[in-house]
Tab-separated table of C-alpha atoms and ligand atoms in Angstrom:
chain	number	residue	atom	x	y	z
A	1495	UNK	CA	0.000	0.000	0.000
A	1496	UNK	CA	1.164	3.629	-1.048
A	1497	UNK	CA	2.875	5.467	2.349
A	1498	UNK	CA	0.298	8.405	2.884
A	1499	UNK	CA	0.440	10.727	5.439
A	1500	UNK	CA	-1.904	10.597	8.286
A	1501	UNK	CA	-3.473	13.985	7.795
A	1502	UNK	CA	-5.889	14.992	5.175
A	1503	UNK	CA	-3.547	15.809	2.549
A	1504	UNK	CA	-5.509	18.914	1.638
A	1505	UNK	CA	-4.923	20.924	5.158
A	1506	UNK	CA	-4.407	24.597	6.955
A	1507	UNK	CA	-1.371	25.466	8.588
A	1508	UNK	CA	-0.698	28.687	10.469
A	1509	UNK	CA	-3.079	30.143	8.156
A	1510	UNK	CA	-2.128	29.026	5.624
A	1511	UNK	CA	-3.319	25.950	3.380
A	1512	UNK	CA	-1.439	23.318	1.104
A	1513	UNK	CA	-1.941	20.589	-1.157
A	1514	UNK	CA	0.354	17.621	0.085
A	1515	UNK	CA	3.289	19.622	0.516
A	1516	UNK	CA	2.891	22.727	-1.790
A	1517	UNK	CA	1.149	25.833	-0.732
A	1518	UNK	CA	-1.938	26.962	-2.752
A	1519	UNK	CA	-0.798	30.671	-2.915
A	1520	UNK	CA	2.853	29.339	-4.461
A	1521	UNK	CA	1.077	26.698	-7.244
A	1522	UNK	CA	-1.153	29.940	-7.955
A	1523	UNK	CA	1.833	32.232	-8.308
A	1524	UNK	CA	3.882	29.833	-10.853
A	1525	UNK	CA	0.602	28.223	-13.037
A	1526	UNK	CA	-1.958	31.395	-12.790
A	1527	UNK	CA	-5.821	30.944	-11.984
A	1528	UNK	CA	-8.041	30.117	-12.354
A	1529	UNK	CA	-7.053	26.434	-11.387
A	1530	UNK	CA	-8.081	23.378	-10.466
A	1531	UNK	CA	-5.149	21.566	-8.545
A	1532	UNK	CA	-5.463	17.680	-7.607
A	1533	UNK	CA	-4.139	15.644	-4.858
A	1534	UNK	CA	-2.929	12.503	-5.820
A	1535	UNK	CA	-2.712	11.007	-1.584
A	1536	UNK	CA	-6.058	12.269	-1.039
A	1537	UNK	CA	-7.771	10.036	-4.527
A	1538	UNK	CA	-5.062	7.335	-3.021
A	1539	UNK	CA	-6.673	7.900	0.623
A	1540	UNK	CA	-9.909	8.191	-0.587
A	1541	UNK	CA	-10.146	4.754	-3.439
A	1542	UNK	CA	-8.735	2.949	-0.491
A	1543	UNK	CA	-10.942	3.877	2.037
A	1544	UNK	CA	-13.993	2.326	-0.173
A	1545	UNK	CA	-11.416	-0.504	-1.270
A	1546	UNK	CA	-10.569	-1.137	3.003
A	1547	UNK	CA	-14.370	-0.954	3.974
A	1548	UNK	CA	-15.687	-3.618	1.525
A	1549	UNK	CA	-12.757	-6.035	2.397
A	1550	UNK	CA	-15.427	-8.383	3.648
A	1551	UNK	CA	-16.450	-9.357	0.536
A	1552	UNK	CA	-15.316	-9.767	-3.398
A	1553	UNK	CA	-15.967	-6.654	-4.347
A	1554	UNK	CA	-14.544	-3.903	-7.275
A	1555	UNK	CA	-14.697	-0.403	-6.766
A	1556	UNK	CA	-15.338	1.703	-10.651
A	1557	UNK	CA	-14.626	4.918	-10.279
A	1558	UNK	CA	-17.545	6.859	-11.760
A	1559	UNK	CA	-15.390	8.987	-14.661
A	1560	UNK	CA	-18.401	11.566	-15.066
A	1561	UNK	CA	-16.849	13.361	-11.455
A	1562	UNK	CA	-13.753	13.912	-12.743
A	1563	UNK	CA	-12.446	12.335	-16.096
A	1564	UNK	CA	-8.851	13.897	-16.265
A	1565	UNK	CA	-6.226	11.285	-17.749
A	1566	UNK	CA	-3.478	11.719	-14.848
A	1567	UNK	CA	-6.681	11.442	-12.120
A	1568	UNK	CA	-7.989	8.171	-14.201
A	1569	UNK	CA	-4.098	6.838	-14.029
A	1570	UNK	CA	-3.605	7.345	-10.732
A	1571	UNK	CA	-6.933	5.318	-9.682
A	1572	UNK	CA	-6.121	2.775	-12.618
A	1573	UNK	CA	-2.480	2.336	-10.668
A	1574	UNK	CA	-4.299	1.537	-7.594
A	1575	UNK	CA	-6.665	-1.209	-9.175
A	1576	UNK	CA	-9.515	0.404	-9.943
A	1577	UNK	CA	-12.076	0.097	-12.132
A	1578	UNK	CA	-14.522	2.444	-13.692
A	1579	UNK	CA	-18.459	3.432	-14.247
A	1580	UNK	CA	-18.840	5.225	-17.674
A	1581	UNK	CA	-21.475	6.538	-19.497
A	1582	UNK	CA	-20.285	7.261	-22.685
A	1583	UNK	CA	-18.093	6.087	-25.317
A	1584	UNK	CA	-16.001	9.151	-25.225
A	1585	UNK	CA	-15.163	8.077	-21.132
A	1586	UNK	CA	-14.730	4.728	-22.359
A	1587	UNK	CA	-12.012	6.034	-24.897
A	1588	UNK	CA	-10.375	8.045	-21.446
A	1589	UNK	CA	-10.251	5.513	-19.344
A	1590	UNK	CA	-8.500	3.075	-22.146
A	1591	UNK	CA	-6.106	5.930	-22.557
A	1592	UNK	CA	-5.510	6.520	-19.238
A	1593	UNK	CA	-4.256	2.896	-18.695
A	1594	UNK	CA	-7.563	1.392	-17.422
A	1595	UNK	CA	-8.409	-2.008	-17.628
A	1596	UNK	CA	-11.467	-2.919	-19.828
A	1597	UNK	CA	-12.578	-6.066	-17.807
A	1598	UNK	CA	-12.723	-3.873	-15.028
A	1599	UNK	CA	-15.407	-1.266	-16.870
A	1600	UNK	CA	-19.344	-0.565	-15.966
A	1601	UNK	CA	-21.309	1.303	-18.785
A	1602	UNK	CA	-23.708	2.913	-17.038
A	1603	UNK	CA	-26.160	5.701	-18.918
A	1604	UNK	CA	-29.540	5.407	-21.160
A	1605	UNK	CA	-28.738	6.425	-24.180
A	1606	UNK	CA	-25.998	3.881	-25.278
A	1607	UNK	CA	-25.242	4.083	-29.510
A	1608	UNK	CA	-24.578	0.783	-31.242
A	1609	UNK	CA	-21.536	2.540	-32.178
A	1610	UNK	CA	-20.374	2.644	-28.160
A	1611	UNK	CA	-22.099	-0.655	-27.759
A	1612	UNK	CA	-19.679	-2.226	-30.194
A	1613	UNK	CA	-16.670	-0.027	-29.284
A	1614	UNK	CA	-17.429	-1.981	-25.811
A	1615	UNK	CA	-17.957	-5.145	-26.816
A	1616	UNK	CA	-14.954	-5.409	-28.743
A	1617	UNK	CA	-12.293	-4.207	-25.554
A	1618	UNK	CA	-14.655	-6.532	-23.660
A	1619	UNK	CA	-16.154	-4.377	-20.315
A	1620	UNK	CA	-17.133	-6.221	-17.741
A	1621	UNK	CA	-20.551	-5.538	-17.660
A	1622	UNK	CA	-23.505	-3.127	-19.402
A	1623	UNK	CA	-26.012	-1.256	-16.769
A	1624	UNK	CA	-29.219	-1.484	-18.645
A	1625	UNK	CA	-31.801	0.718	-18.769
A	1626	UNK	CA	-34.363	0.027	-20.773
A	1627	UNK	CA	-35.839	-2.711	-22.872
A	1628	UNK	CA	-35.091	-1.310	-25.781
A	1629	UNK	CA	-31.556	-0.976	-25.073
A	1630	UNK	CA	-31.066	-4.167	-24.118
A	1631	UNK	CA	-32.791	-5.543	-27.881
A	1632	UNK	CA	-29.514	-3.220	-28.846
A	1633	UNK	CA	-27.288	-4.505	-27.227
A	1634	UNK	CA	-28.549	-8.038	-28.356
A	1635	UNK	CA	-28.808	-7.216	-32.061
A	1636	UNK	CA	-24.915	-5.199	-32.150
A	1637	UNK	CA	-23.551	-8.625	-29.996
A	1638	UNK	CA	-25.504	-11.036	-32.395
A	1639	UNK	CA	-23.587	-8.719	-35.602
A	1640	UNK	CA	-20.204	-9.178	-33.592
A	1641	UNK	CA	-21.153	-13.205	-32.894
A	1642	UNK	CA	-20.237	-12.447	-28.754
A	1643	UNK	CA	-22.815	-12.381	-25.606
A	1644	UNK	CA	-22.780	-8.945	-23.906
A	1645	UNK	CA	-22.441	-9.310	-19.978
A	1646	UNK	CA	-25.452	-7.565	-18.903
A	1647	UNK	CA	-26.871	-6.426	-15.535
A	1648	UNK	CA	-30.234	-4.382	-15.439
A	1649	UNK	CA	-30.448	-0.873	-13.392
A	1650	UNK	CA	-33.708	-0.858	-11.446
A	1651	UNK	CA	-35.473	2.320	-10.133
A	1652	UNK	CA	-36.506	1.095	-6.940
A	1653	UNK	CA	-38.101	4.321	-5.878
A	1654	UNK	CA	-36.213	5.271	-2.974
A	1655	UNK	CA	-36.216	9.050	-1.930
A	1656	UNK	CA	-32.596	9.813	-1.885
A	1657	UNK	CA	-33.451	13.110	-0.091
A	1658	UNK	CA	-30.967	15.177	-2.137
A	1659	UNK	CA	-31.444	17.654	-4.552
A	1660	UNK	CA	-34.168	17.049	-7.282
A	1661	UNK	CA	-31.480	17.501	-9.594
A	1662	UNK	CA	-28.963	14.505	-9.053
A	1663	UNK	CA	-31.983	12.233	-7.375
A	1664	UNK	CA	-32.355	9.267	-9.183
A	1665	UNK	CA	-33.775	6.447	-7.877
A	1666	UNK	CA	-37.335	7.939	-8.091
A	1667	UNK	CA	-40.222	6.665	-9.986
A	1668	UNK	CA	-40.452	9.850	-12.065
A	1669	UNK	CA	-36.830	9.659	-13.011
A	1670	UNK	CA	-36.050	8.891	-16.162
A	1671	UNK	CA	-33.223	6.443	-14.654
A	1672	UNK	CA	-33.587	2.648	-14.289
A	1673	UNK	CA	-36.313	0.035	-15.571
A	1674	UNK	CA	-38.998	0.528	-12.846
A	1675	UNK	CA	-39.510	-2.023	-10.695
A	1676	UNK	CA	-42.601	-3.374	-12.192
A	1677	UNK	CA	-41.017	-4.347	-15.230
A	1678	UNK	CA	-38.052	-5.638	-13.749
A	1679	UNK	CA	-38.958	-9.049	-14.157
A	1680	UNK	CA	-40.224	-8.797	-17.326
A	1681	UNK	CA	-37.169	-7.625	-18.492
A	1682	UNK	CA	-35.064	-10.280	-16.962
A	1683	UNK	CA	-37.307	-12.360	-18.760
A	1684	UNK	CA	-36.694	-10.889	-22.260
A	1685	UNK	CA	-33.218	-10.865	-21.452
A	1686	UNK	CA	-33.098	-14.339	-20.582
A	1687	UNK	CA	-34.616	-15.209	-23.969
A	1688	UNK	CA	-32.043	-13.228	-25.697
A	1689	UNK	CA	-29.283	-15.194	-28.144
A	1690	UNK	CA	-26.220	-13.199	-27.132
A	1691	UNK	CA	-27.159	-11.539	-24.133
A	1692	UNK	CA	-25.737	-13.111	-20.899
A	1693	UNK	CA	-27.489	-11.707	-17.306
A	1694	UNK	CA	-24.566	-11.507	-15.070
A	1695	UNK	CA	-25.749	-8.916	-12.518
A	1696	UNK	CA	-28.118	-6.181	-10.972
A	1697	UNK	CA	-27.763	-2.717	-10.504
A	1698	UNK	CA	-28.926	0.353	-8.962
A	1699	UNK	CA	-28.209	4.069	-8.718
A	1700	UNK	CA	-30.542	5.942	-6.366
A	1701	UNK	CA	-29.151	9.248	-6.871
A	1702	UNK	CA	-25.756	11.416	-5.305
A	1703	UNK	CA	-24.479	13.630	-2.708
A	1704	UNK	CA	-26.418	11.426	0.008
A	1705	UNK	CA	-25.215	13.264	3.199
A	1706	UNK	CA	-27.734	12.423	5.736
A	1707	UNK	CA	-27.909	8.570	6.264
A	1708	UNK	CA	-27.191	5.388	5.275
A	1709	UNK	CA	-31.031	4.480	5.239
A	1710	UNK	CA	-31.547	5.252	1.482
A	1711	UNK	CA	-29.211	3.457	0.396
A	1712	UNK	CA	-30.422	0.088	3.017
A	1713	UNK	CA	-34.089	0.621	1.727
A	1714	UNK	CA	-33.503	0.328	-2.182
A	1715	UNK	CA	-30.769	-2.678	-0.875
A	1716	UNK	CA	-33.352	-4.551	0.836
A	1717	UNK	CA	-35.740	-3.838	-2.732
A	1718	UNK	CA	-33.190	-4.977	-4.478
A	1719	UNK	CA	-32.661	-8.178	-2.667
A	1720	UNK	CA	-36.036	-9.064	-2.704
A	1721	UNK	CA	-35.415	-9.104	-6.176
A	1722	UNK	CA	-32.837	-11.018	-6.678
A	1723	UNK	CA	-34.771	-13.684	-4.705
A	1724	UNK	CA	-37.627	-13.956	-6.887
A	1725	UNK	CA	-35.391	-13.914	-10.176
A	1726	UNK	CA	-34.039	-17.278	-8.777
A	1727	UNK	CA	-37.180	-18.710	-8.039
A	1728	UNK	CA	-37.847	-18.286	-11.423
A	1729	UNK	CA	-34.485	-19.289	-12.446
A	1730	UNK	CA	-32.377	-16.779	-13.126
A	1731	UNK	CA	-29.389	-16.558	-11.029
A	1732	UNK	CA	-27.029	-13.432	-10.903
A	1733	UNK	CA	-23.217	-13.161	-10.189
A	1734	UNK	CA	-22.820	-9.753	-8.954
A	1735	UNK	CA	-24.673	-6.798	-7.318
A	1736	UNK	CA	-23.833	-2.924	-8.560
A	1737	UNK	CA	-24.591	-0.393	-5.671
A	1738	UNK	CA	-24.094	2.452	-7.538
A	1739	UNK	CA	-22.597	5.263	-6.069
A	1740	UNK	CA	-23.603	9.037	-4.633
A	1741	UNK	CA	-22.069	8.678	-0.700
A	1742	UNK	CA	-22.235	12.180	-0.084
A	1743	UNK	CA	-18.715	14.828	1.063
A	1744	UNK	CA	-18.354	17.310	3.232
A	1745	UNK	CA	-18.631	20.752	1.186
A	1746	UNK	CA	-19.611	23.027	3.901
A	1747	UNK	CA	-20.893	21.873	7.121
A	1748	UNK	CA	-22.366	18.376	5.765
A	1749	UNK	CA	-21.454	15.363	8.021
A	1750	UNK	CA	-21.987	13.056	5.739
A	1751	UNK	CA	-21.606	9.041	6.351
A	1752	UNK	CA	-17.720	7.507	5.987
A	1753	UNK	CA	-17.184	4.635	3.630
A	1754	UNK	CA	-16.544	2.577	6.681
A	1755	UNK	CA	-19.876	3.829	8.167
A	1756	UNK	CA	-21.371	3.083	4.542
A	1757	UNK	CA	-20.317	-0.120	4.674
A	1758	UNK	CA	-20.901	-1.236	7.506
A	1759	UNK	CA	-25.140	-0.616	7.009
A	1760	UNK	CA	-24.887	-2.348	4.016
A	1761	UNK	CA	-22.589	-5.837	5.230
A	1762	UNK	CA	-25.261	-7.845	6.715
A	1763	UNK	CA	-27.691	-7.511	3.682
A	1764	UNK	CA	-24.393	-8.195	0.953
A	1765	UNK	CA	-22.998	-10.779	2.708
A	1766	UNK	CA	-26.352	-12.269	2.927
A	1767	UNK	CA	-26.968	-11.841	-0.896
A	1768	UNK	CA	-22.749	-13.183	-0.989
A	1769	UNK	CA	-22.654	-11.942	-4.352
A	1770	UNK	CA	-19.571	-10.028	-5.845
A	1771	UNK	CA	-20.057	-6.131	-5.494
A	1772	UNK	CA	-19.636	-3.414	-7.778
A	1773	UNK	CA	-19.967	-0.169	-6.394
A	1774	UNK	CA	-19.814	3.546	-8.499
A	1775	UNK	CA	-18.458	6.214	-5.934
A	1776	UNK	CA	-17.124	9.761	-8.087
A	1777	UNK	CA	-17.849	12.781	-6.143
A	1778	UNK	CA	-16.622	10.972	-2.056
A	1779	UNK	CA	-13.102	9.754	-4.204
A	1780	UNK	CA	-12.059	13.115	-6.207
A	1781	UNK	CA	-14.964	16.616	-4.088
A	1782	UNK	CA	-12.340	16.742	-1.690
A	1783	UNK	CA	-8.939	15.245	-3.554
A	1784	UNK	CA	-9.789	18.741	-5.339
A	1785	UNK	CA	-9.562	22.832	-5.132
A	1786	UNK	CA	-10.566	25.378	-7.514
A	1787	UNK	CA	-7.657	28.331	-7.220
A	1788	UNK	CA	-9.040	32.089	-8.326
A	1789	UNK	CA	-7.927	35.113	-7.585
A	1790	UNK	CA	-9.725	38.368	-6.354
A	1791	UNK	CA	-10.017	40.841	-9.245
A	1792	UNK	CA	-11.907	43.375	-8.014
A	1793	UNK	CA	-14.015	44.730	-5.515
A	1794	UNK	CA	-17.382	46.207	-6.087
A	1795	UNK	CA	-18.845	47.239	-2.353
A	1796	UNK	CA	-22.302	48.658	-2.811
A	1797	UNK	CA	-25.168	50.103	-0.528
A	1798	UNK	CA	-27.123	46.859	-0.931
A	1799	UNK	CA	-24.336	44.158	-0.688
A	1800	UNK	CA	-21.073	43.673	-1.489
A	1801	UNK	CA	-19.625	41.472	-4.452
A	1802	UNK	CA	-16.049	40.206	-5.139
A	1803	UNK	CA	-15.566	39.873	-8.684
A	1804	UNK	CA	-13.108	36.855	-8.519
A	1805	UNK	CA	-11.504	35.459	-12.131
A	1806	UNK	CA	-13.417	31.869	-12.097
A	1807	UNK	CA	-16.746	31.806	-13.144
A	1808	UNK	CA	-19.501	30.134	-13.424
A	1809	UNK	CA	-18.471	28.533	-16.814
A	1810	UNK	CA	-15.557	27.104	-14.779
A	1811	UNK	CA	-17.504	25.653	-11.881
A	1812	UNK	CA	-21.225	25.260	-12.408
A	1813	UNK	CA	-22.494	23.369	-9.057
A	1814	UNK	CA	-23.596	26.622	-6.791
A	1815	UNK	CA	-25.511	27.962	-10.028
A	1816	UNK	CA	-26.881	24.287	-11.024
A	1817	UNK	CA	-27.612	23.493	-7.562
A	1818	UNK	CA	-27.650	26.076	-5.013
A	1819	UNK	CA	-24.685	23.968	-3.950
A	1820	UNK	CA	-22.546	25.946	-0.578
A	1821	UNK	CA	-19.121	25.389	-1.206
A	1822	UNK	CA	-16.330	26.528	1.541
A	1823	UNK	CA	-14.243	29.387	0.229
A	1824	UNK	CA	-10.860	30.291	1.885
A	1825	UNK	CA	-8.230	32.913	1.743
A	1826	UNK	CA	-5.425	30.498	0.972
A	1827	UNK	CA	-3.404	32.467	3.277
A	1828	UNK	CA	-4.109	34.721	6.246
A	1829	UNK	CA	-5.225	38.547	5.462
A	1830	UNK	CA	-3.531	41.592	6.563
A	1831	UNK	CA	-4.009	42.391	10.432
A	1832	UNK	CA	-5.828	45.350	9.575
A	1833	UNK	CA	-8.318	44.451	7.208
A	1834	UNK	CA	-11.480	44.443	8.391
A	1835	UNK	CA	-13.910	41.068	7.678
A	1836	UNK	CA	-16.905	41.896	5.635
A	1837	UNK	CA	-20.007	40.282	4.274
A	1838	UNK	CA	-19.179	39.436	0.229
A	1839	UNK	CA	-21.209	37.445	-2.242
A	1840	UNK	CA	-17.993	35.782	-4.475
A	1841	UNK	CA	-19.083	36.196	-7.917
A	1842	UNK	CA	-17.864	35.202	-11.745
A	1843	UNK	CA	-17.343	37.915	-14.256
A	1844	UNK	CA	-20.295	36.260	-16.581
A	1845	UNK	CA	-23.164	37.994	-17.243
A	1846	UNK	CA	-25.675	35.618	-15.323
A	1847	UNK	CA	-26.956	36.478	-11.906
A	1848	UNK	CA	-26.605	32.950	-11.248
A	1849	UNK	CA	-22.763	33.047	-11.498
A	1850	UNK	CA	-21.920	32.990	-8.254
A	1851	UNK	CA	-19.098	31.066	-6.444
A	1852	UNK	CA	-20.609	31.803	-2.677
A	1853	UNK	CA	-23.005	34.011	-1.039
A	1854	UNK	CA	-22.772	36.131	2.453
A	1855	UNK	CA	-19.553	34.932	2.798
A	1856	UNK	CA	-17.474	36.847	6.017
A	1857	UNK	CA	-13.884	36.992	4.497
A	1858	UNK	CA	-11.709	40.040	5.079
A	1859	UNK	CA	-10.870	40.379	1.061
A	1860	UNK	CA	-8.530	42.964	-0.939
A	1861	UNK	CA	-7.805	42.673	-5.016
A	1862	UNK	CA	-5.115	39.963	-5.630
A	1863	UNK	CA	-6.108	37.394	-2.794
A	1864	UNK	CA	-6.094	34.211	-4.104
A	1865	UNK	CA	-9.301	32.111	-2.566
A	1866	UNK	CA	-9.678	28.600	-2.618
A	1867	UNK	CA	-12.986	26.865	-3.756
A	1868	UNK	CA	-12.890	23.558	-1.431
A	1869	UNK	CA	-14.539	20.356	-2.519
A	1870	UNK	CA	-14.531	21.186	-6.321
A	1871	UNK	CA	-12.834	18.022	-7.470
A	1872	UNK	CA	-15.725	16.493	-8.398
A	1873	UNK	CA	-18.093	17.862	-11.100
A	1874	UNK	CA	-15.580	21.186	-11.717
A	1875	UNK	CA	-13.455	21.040	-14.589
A	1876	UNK	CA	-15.340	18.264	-16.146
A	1877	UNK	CA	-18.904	20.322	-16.395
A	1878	UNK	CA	-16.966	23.338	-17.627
A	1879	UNK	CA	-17.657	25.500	-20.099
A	1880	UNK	CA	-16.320	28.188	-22.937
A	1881	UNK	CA	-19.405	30.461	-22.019
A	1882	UNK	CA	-18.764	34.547	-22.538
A	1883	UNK	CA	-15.548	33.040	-24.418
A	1884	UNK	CA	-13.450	32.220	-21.280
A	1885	UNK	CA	-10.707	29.534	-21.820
A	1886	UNK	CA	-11.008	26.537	-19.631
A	1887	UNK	CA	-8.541	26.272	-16.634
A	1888	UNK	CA	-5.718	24.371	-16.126
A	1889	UNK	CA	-5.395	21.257	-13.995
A	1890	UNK	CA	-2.741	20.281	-11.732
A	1891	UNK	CA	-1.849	17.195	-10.190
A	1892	UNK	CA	-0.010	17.581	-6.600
A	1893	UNK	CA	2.233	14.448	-5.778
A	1894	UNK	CA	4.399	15.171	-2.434
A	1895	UNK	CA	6.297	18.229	-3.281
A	1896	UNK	CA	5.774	18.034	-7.294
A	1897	UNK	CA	3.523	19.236	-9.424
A	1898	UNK	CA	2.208	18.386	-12.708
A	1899	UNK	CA	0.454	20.363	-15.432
A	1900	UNK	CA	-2.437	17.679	-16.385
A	1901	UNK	CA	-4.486	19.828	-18.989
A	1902	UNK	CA	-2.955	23.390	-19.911
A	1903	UNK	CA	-5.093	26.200	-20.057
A	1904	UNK	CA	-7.125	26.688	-23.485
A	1905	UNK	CA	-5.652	29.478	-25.169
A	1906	UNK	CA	-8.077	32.095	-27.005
A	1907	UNK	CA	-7.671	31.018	-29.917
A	1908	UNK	CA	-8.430	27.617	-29.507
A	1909	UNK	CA	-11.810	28.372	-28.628
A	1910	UNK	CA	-12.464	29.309	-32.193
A	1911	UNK	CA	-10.370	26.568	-33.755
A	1912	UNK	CA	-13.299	24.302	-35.218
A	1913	UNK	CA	-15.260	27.625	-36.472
A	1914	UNK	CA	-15.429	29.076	-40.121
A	1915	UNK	CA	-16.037	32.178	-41.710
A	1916	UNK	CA	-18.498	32.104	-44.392
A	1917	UNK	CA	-16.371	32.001	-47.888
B	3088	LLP	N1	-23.326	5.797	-10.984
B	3088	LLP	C1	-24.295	6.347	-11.730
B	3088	LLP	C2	-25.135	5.499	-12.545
B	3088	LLP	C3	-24.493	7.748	-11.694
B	3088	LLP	O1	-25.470	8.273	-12.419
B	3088	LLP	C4	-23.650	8.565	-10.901
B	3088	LLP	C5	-23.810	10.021	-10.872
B	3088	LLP	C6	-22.631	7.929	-10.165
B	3088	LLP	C7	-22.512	6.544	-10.216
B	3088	LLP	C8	-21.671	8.707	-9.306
B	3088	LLP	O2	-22.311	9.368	-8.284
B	3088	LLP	P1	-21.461	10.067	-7.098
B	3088	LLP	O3	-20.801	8.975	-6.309
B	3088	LLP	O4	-20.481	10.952	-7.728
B	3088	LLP	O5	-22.483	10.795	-6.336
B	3088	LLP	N2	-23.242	17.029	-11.365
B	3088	LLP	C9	-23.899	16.665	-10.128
B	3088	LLP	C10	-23.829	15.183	-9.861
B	3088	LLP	C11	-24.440	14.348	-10.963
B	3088	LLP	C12	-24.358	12.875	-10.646
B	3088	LLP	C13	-24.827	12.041	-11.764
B	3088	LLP	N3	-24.688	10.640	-11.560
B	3088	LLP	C14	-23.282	17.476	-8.982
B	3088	LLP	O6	-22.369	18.273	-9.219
B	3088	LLP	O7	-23.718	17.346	-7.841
């Protein structure tokens, strides 16, 4: 096992706070912001924590790619043994690159293409999440055309209430996620009849960011074992359960369950079942293996509120505008004795009210302070955008005392690369 220290490797010190052993106001100084910077002990710390708590069983944890698809980060968790939930043929083409193993792949999503079917087929993934019926007479029809049997496993809505944010809940009958579970055994049925479909598993995905109990994810396990029961009765016998992911982080003041904690309310149901697990954490491996670096610009107090006008925007990190999500935000390093804390709202130079880092946060602030968006490993740079013409950030990798430029920042004229002028 890699030698990691025993702290959180993304920490405050004397005021100041550091990635592993770099300082975030020094990687800001020699790459620029905005930035996203990556730790690789904390993905290490964190992949083994869900790797350590489901030691009681055979088990594989995928890494769901969607959170954070950067090669190095992929690499990294691919070193480690990981495998990893995908939803597209594009992350299947990452993780490939990255130096992932295809027999250790989930393709999860509902809107597979024959085209990614086959792509997958042919590198041979371990298993297809179904979604629908009609996908799976796909998947049949491209396997039949390639003469193989896809390894299938269905996703069932069990309709659980996830209690998160109507956004990224899932497991909810008016979802568009999963085969609900009156059709479930229909389904297995039709799959069952299938020429070159083989049913190797189950799967579910009740939805993410699951801070406030393990119960959700209990209730759609006990669903789903119920099940799995009747499909042997009638003779269909699985080899693995998927438990999808969405264990919530800590972004603010969350106290979300451990993967230990996690694991623990789910071991007497799984060991019951004694199938092999698959399990699809993102956002509790990379949220907090992640910061988002930007730097003050300027400072517009007004009579109503105050607003610091920092240089990442929403087009760079989309979660508080998409989801009301409360991120921390630090001053990487302490301010000046005599600067006086105010009340700021930390806001994006886009022209959307809804670009906003953070609201009514108390910060004592002056132009040039470089803040530090915690938690934004997960879902940052991967749902970035180009909007208002703003080059994506760079990414960073932190390993002890190096660091690593993982994607450079777009240059302008990139961003009109693939564009033509009319002849
Ligand atoms: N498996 C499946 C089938 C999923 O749909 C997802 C996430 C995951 C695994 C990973 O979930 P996690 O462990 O990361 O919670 N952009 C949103 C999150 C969207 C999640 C979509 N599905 C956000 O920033 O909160």
């Amino acid at each position: 096992m890699t030698d990691l220290p025993q702290h959180d490797p993304i920490y405050q010190l004397n005021y100041q706070w550091f990635i592993e052993q770099l300082s975030f106001k020094q990687l800001a100084e020699q790459y620029g912001t905005p930035l996203y910077v990556y730790s690789r002990a904390a993905l290490t710390r964190h992949y083994q924590q869900f790797d350590e708590a489901f030691g009681f069983i055979d088990h594989q944890v995928c890494f769901s790619v969607k959170s954070n698809s950067n090669l190095a980060v992929l690499n990294v968790l691919a070193r480690l043994g990981a495998g990893f939930d995908i939803v597209s043929g594009g992350e299947l083409a990452r993780v490939l690159a990255a130096g992932g193993a295809a027999e250790k792949i989930v393709f999860s999503g509902l809107g597979k293409t024959e085209q990614e079917i086959e792509h997958a087929l042919t590198v041979g993934i371990a298993c297809f999440n179904v979604e629908s019926a009609a996908e799976l007479e796909r998947i049949n029809t491209v396997a039949a055309r390639l003469n193989v049997r896809a390894p299938v496993s269905l996703r069932v809505n069990p309709d659980v209430d996830a209690k998160t944010h109507p956004y990224i809940s899932t497991g909810l009958k008016d979802n568009k996620f999963g085969i609900p579970a009156e059709t479930v055994f229909d389904t297995y049925a039709r799959a069952a009849e299938l020429s070159h479909i083989e049913i190797i598993g189950i799967d579910c995905h009740i939805g993410s960011q699951l801070t406030e109990s393990t119960q959700p994810f209990v209730d759609a396990l006990i669903k789903i074992k119920e099940m799995i029961l009747t499909l042997q009765q009638r003779g269909i016998t699985l080899k693995h359960i998927d438990i999808g992911g969405g264990l919530g982080v800590r972004y603010y003041d969350e106290t979300p369950p451990t993967p230990a904690e996690y694991a623990a309310a789910l071991k007497p149901l799984l060991l019951e079942l004694g199938l092999k697990v698959y399990m699809e954490p993102g956002r509790a491996i990379s949220a907090n293996a992640g910061v988002l670096l930007t730097t003050v610009d300027l400072l517009k107090p007004t009579v109503h509120k105050n607003f610091a006008i920092v240089d990442a925007a929403m087009n760079d990190f989309i979660r508080p505008a998409l989801y009301g999500a409360c991120m921390s935000i630090v001053r990487v390093e302490a301010a000046p004795h005599d600067l006086a804390p105010k009340t700021w709202d930390i806001v994006g130079a886009v022209c959307e009210s809804a670009d906003f880092l953070g609201k009514d946060r108390d910060l004592a602030l002056q132009q040039g302070d470089v803040l530090a968006v915690l938690g934004a490993g997960a879902y940052g740079f991967v749902m970035s955008s180009q909007y208002n013409t703003r080059p994506r950030a760079a990414e960073i990798m932190v390993d002890q005392a190096g660091s690593t430029v993982v994607r450079q920042r777009e240059t302008l004229a990139s961003l009109w690369e693939l564009e033509t002028l009319l002849p």
